[in-house]
PDB file of C-alpha atoms in Angstrom:
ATOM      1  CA  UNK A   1     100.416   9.670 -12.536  1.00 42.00           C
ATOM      2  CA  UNK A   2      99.044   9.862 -16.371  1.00 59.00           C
ATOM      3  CA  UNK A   3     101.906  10.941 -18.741  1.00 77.00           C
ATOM      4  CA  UNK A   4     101.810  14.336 -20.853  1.00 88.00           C
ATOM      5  CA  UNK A   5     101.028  14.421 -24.399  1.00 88.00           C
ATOM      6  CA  UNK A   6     104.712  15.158 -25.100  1.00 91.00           C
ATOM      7  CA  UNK A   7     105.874  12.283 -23.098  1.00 94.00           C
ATOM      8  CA  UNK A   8     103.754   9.911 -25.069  1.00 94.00           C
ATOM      9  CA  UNK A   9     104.985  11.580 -28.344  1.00 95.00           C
ATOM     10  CA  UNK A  10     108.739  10.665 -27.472  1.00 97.00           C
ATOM     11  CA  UNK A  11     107.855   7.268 -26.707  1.00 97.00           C
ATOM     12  CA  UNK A  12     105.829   6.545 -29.195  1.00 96.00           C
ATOM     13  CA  UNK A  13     109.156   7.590 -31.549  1.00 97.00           C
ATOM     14  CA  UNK A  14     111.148   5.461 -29.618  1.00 98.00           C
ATOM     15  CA  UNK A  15     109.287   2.404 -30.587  1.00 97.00           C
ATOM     16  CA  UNK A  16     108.927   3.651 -34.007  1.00 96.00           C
ATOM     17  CA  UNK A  17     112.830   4.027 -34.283  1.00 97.00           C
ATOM     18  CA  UNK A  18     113.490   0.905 -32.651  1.00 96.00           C
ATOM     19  CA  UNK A  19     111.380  -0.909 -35.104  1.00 94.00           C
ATOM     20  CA  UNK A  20     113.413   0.826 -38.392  1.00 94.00           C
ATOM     21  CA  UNK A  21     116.963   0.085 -36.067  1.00 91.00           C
ATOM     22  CA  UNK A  22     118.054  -1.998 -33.359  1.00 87.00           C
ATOM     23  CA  UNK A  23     119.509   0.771 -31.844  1.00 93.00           C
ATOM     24  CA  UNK A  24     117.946   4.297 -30.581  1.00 97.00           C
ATOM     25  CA  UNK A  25     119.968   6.922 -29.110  1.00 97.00           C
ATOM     26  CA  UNK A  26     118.785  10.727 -28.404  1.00 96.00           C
ATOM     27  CA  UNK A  27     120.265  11.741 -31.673  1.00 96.00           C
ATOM     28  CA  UNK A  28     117.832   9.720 -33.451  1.00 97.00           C
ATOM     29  CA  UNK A  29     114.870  11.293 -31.769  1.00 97.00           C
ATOM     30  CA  UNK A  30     116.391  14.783 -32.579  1.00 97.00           C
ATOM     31  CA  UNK A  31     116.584  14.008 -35.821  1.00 96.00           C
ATOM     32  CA  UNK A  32     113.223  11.932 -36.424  1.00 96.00           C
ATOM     33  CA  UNK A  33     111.176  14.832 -34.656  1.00 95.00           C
ATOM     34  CA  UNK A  34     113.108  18.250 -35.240  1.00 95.00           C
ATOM     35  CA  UNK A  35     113.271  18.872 -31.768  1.00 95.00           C
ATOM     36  CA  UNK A  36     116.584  20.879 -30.117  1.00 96.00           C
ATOM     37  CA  UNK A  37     118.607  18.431 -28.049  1.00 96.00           C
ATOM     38  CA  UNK A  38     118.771  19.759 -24.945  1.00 96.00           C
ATOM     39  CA  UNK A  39     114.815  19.304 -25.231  1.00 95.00           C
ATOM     40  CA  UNK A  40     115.037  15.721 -25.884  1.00 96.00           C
ATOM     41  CA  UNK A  41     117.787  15.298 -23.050  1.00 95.00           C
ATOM     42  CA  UNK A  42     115.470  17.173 -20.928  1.00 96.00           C
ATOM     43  CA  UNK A  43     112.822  14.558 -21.919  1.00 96.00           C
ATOM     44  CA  UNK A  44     114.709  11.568 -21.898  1.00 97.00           C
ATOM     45  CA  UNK A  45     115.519  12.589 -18.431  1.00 95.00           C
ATOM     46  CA  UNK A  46     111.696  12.795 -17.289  1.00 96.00           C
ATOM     47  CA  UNK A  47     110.952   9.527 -19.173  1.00 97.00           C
ATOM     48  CA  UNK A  48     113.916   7.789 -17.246  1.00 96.00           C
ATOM     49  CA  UNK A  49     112.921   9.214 -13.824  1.00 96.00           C
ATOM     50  CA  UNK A  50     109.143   8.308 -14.461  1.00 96.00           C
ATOM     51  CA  UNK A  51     110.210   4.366 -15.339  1.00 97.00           C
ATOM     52  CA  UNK A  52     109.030   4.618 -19.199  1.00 97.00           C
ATOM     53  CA  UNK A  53     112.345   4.111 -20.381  1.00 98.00           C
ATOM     54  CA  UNK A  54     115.957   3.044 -19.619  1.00 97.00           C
ATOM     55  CA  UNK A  55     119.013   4.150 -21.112  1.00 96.00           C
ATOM     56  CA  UNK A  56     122.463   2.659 -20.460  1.00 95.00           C
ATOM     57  CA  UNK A  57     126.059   4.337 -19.903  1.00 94.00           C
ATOM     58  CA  UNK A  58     126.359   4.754 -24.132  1.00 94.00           C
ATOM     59  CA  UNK A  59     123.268   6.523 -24.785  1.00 93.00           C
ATOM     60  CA  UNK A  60     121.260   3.957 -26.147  1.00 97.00           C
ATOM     61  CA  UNK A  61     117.709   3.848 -24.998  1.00 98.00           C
ATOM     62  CA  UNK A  62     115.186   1.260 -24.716  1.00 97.00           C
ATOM     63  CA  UNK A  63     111.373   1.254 -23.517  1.00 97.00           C
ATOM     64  CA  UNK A  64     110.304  -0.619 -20.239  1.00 97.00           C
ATOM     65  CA  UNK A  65     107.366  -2.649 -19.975  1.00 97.00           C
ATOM     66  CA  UNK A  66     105.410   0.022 -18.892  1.00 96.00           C
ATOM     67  CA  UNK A  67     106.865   2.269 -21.648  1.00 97.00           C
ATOM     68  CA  UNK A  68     106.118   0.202 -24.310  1.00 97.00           C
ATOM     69  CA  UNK A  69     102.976  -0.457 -23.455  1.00 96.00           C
ATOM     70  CA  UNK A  70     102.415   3.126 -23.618  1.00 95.00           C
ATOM     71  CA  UNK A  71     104.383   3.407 -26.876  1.00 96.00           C
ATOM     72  CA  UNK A  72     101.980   0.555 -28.797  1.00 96.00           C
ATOM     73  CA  UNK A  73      99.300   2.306 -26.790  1.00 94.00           C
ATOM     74  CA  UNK A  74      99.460   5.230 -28.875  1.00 95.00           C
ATOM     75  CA  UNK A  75     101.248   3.711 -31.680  1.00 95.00           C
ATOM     76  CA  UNK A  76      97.725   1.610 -32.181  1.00 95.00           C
ATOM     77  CA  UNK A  77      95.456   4.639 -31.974  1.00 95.00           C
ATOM     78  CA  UNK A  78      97.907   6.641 -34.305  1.00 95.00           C
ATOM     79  CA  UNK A  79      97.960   3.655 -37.193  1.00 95.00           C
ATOM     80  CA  UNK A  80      93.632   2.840 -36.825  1.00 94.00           C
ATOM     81  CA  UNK A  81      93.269   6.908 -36.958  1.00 95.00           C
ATOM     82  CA  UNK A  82      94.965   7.863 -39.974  1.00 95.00           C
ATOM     83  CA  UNK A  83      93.608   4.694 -41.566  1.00 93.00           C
ATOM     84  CA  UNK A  84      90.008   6.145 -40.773  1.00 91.00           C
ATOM     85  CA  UNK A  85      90.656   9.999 -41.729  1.00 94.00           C
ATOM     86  CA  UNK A  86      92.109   8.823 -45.154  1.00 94.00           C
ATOM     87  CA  UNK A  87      89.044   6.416 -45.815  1.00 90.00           C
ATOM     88  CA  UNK A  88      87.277   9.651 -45.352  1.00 91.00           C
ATOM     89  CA  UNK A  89      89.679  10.963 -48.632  1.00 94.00           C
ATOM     90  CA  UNK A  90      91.853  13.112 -46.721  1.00 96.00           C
ATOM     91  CA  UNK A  91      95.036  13.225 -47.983  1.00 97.00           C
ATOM     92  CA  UNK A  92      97.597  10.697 -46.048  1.00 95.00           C
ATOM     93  CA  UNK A  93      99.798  13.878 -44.366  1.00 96.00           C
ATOM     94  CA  UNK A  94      96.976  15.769 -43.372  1.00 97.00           C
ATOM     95  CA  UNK A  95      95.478  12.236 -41.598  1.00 96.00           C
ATOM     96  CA  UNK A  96      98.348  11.626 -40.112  1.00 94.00           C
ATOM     97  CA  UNK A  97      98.732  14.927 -38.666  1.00 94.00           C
ATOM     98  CA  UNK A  98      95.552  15.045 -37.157  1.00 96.00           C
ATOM     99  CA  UNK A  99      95.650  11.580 -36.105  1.00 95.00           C
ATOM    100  CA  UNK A 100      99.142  12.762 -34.124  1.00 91.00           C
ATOM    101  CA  UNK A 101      96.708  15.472 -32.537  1.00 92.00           C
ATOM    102  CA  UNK A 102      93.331  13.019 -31.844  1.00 94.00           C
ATOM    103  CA  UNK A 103      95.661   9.659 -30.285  1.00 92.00           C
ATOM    104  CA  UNK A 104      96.430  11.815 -27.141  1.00 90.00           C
ATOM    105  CA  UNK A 105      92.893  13.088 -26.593  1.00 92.00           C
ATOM    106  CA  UNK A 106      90.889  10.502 -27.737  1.00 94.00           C
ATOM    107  CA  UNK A 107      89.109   8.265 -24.741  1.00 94.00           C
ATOM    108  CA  UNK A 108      89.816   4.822 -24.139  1.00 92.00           C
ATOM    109  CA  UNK A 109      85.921   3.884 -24.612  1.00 96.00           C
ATOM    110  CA  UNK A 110      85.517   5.473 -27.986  1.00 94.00           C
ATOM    111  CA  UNK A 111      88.892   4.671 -29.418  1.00 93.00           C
ATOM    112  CA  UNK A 112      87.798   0.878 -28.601  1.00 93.00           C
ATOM    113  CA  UNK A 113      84.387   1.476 -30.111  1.00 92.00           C
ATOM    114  CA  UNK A 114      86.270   2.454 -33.454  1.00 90.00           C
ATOM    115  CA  UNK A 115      88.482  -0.828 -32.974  1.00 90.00           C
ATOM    116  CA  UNK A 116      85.537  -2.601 -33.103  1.00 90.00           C
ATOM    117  CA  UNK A 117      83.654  -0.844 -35.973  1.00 86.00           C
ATOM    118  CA  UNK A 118      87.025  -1.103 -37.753  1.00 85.00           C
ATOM    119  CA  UNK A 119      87.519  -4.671 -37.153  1.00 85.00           C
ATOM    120  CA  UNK A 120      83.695  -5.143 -38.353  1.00 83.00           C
ATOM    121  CA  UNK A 121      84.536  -3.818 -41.499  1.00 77.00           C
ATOM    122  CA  UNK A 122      82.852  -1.123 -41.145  1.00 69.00           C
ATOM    123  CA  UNK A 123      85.113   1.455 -41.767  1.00 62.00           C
ATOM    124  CA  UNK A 124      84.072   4.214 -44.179  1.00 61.00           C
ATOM    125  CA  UNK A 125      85.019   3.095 -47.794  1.00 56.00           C
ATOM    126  CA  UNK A 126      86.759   5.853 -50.196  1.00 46.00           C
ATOM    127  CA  UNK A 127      85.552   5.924 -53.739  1.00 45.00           C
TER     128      UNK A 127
END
């Protein structure tokens, strides 16, 4: 079964948490995306049953293989995106806001076509 949108959201914070602290706890992701904690509980709960993540008896959660791959998945698409839109000279919150939007849509074939072009340097250059 392919994970929601909003399940690939929370783990993609995860990771990005986990990378700024060595510890992630719902809190954080409350905080980091402005969501209500029951919501995130609610989540975390999904994420746990599904095998993306783990959390132990304190609250502190870490990503499982499978999560993280996930995580970097869309971590990857979100970073090459917003790299792209701005080369196009749109403003950095605007790129990263659609990029947010595009990452969850965007098919594995064309998002590896851009990898290449990108890692061609053929990017689109901003004046």
């Amino acid at each position: 079964m392919s994970i929601q949108e909003s399940g690939e959201m929370y783990l993609e914070t995860i990771l990005i948490l986990s990378k700024e602290k060595n510890t992630v706890r719902s809190i954080d992701i409350v905080n980091h995306m402005g969501f209500s904690k029951p919501s995130v509980s609610r989540a975390m709960g999904k994420l746990r049953e599904e095998k993306y993540i783990i959390m132990d008896k304190d609250g502190y959660i870490a990503l499982t293989g499978k999560g993280r791959e996930t995580a970097e998945k869309i971590y990857e698409r979100h970073i090459l995106l917003t790299d792209f839109i701005k080369r196009l000279g749109v403003d950095e919150e605007t790129a990263s806001e659609d990029a947010c939007r595009i990452e969850h849509v965007i098919s594995d074939k064309t998002f590896a076509a851009m990898k290449k072009h990108a890692a061609e340097g053929k990017l689109p250059k901003t004046d």
